[in-house]
Amino acid sequence: MPQFKLDGLILKIPRKCMNDNIRVAMDRGGYEKNESQALKRHLKPGDRVLDLGGGAGFVALQAARIVGAENVTAVEASADMSKAIGANAVKNGFAEMQVVQGAVVPDGFTDDTVTFEVLPGFWASSISEGGEKTRKASKLVTVPALKFGDLQRRAQPTVISMDIEGAELDLASCAWWPETRIVIMEIHPERYGSHALRQLIKDMFSNGFGWMPWGTRGSVLVFERLDEAPT
């Protein structure tokens, strides 16, 4: 199993979940760099972190360094990568971190499972649109559907990080945990277009979050809870 050291953390990734782009990002230190920097900018002791789309666990492990493993919950749809997060947590001394396997869905989702499209490079895998394959070399698997509200009640997060390959669009309009003060969100406008992106930002504002420039970089946006509800 390929092993990498990134910012002092050891990450093992199943070979079948790797591709050349991931290897280059790991070797050059660019893997989830923007998310990690945003997290370090805003996270503070006492926070509780919910990391959606955990990948190899890098962001969740960074959070565990600051707030303690017992205050971090990582959610990952891929069964292989979910196991890898758990193993990486143990290897780095954060065995108390909670790892949940499944794909996050809006609260109105009615099924217990959802179709997930798995790519050879784990970071591009996502919930399947219409339950069908959309990309070459992918395969479809069935994974638990985890409602956003249930995950929030379980983790009670003050900070939420997410890289969920387009599913953020549907979560923006959901109810957000009232104690959440910071949201670090990787956006994917190539999947849903600029009009939908504008709606996502409006939905976040309607839910009481404003755009935070500090930590926002590239496709990673940071939202901060507003002191007063928008009118």
C-alpha atoms as one frame of an Amber mdcrd trajectory, in Angstrom:
protein
   0.000   0.000   0.000   1.524   3.358  -1.032   2.549   5.520   1.922   3.147
   9.263   1.978   4.279  11.787   4.573   2.531  15.126   4.340   2.966  17.951
   6.854   4.244  15.444   9.383   1.300  13.067   8.934   1.607   9.553   7.521
  -1.045   8.658   4.949  -1.514   5.197   3.495  -3.786   4.852   0.469  -5.011
   1.595  -1.103  -3.263   1.059  -4.408  -6.546   0.511  -6.253  -7.711   3.973
  -5.112  -4.632   5.748  -6.467  -3.812   7.438  -9.753  -0.847   9.455 -10.998
  -2.447  12.820 -10.190  -2.969  11.865  -6.564   0.588  10.604  -6.298   1.961
  13.876  -7.699  -0.214  15.941  -5.324   1.031  13.899  -2.378   4.678  14.037
  -3.420   4.566  17.803  -4.011   2.567  18.623  -0.890  -0.434  19.972  -2.779
  -3.006  17.433  -1.619  -5.894  19.265   0.097  -3.519  22.158   0.742  -6.148
  24.910   0.546  -8.572  23.076   2.839  -5.784  22.415   5.329  -4.658  26.045
   5.371  -8.218  27.291   5.832  -8.715  24.868   8.698  -5.527  26.002  10.424
  -6.583  29.634   9.967  -9.949  29.249  11.691  -9.878  26.190  13.949  -9.268
  26.660  17.658  -9.198  24.430  20.746 -12.711  23.576  21.884 -14.099  23.254
  18.357 -15.874  20.136  17.121 -15.216  19.247  13.498 -17.339  17.385  10.943
 -15.323  16.535   7.819 -17.478  15.446   4.878 -15.702  13.639   2.045 -12.774
  12.602   4.196 -10.623  11.154   1.400  -7.405   9.881   2.961  -8.160  11.638
   6.244  -5.650  14.471   5.891  -8.003  17.319   6.828  -9.565  15.353   9.692
  -6.126  14.486  11.054  -5.062  18.125  10.853  -8.155  18.993  12.862  -7.396
  16.271  15.424  -4.018  17.888  16.079  -5.742  21.094  17.174  -8.964  20.001
  18.879  -8.263  16.381  19.832  -9.299  13.239  17.977 -12.386  12.776  20.129
 -13.790  16.025  18.708 -13.454  15.054  15.034 -15.874  13.064  12.872 -14.820
  12.092   9.328 -17.384  10.890   6.785 -16.301   9.060   3.621 -18.493   7.224
   1.099 -15.869   4.820  -0.262 -15.581   1.730   1.919 -11.899   1.355   0.994
 -11.053   4.960   1.804 -13.153   4.929   4.960 -11.042   2.020   6.215  -7.913
   3.915   5.167  -8.972   6.955   7.230  -9.420   4.746  10.283  -6.040   3.109
   9.759  -4.350   6.469   9.190  -5.934   7.837  12.360  -4.515   4.966  14.400
  -1.099   5.223  12.743  -0.857   8.924  13.571  -1.998   8.527  17.162  -5.602
   9.696  16.743  -7.466   6.441  17.278 -10.385   8.193  19.021 -11.398  10.008
  15.829 -14.843   8.928  14.634 -15.034   7.573  11.066 -18.427   7.068   9.400
 -18.837   5.289   6.058 -21.514   6.594   3.718 -22.490   9.471   1.428 -24.041
  12.623   2.852 -27.449  13.481   1.373 -30.015  16.241   1.973 -32.495  15.734
   4.793 -35.319  15.187   2.311 -33.639  12.111   0.791 -35.934   9.133   1.391
 -33.819   6.026   0.643 -31.452   4.285   3.035 -28.782   3.862   0.356 -27.465
   5.844  -2.596 -25.530   4.920  -5.733 -21.918   6.053  -5.600 -19.671   6.275
  -8.666 -16.143   5.139  -7.823 -13.194   6.366  -9.901  -9.666   4.893  -9.944
  -8.545   8.139  -8.306 -10.551   8.293  -5.077 -10.774  12.080  -4.940 -13.047
  12.294  -8.012 -15.596   9.710  -6.837 -19.091  11.062  -6.172 -22.771  10.304
  -5.812 -24.003   9.076  -9.179 -26.334  11.379 -11.071 -29.467   9.409 -11.841
 -27.874   6.211 -10.572 -25.902   5.761 -13.795 -22.248   5.804 -14.794 -21.136
   9.136 -16.225 -17.376   8.625 -16.564 -15.074   6.058 -18.121 -13.257   3.530
 -15.911 -15.751   4.083 -13.110 -17.911   1.560 -11.303 -21.143   1.901  -9.362
 -21.520   0.780  -5.767 -24.284   1.135  -3.206 -23.390   2.977  -0.005 -25.329
   4.117   3.078 -27.193   7.402   2.623 -26.401   9.651   5.593 -28.741  12.574
   6.095 -27.002  15.869   6.703 -29.160  16.707   9.700 -28.477  13.353  11.365
 -24.728  13.771  10.919 -24.857  17.259  12.415 -26.835  16.092  15.430 -24.326
  13.296  15.934 -21.182  15.447  15.652 -22.622  18.776  16.926 -19.983  20.609
  14.869 -18.759  24.130  15.326 -16.727  23.744  12.117 -17.731  21.792   9.006
 -15.317  20.971   6.189 -16.578  19.424   2.973 -15.193  18.180  -0.316 -18.057
  16.111  -1.700 -17.754  16.567  -5.453 -20.895  18.558  -6.161 -23.181  17.333
  -3.369 -22.529  20.610  -1.540 -25.078  22.235  -3.866 -27.989  20.387  -2.232
 -26.689  20.806   1.320 -26.455  24.596   1.144 -30.240  24.958   1.421 -30.571
  22.444   4.293 -30.849  23.385   7.956 -27.421  23.907   9.551 -26.430  23.111
  13.103 -26.928  26.341  15.078 -23.508  26.173  16.738 -21.627  25.863  13.441
 -19.581  29.033  13.051 -17.279  28.171  10.118 -17.878  26.170   6.924 -14.930
  25.272   4.685 -16.373  24.168   1.367 -14.713  23.054  -1.844 -17.032  24.008
  -4.674 -17.377  22.201  -8.012 -19.002  24.619 -10.508 -17.801  22.444 -13.381
 -20.425  19.927 -12.235 -23.379  22.294 -11.795 -22.562  25.607 -13.496 -22.176
  29.233 -12.423 -25.908  29.907 -11.998 -26.214  27.100  -9.466 -23.069  28.348
  -7.723 -24.690  31.757  -7.254 -27.722  30.023  -5.775 -25.486  28.039  -3.417
 -23.977  31.263  -2.076 -27.457  32.786  -1.693 -28.615  29.697   0.196 -25.666
  29.921   2.556 -26.456  33.590   3.196 -30.105  32.734   3.834 -28.918  30.183
   6.389 -26.943  32.845   8.214 -23.469  32.505   6.682 -21.428  35.170   4.951
 -18.382  34.788   2.724 -15.112  34.939   4.671 -12.081  36.087   2.610  -9.480
  34.777   5.090  -8.880  31.165   4.163 -10.819  31.332   0.895  -8.526  30.317
  -1.936  -9.172  28.847  -5.374 -12.130  26.484  -5.276 -12.166  26.402  -1.464
 -14.643  28.896   0.028 -14.903  29.771   3.700 -18.244  30.866   5.155 -18.622
  32.426   8.603 -21.757  32.609  10.726 -23.088  36.152  10.643 -23.655  37.969
  13.925 -27.149  38.901  12.801 -29.601  36.933  10.688 -29.894  38.229   7.095
 -32.998  40.206   6.158
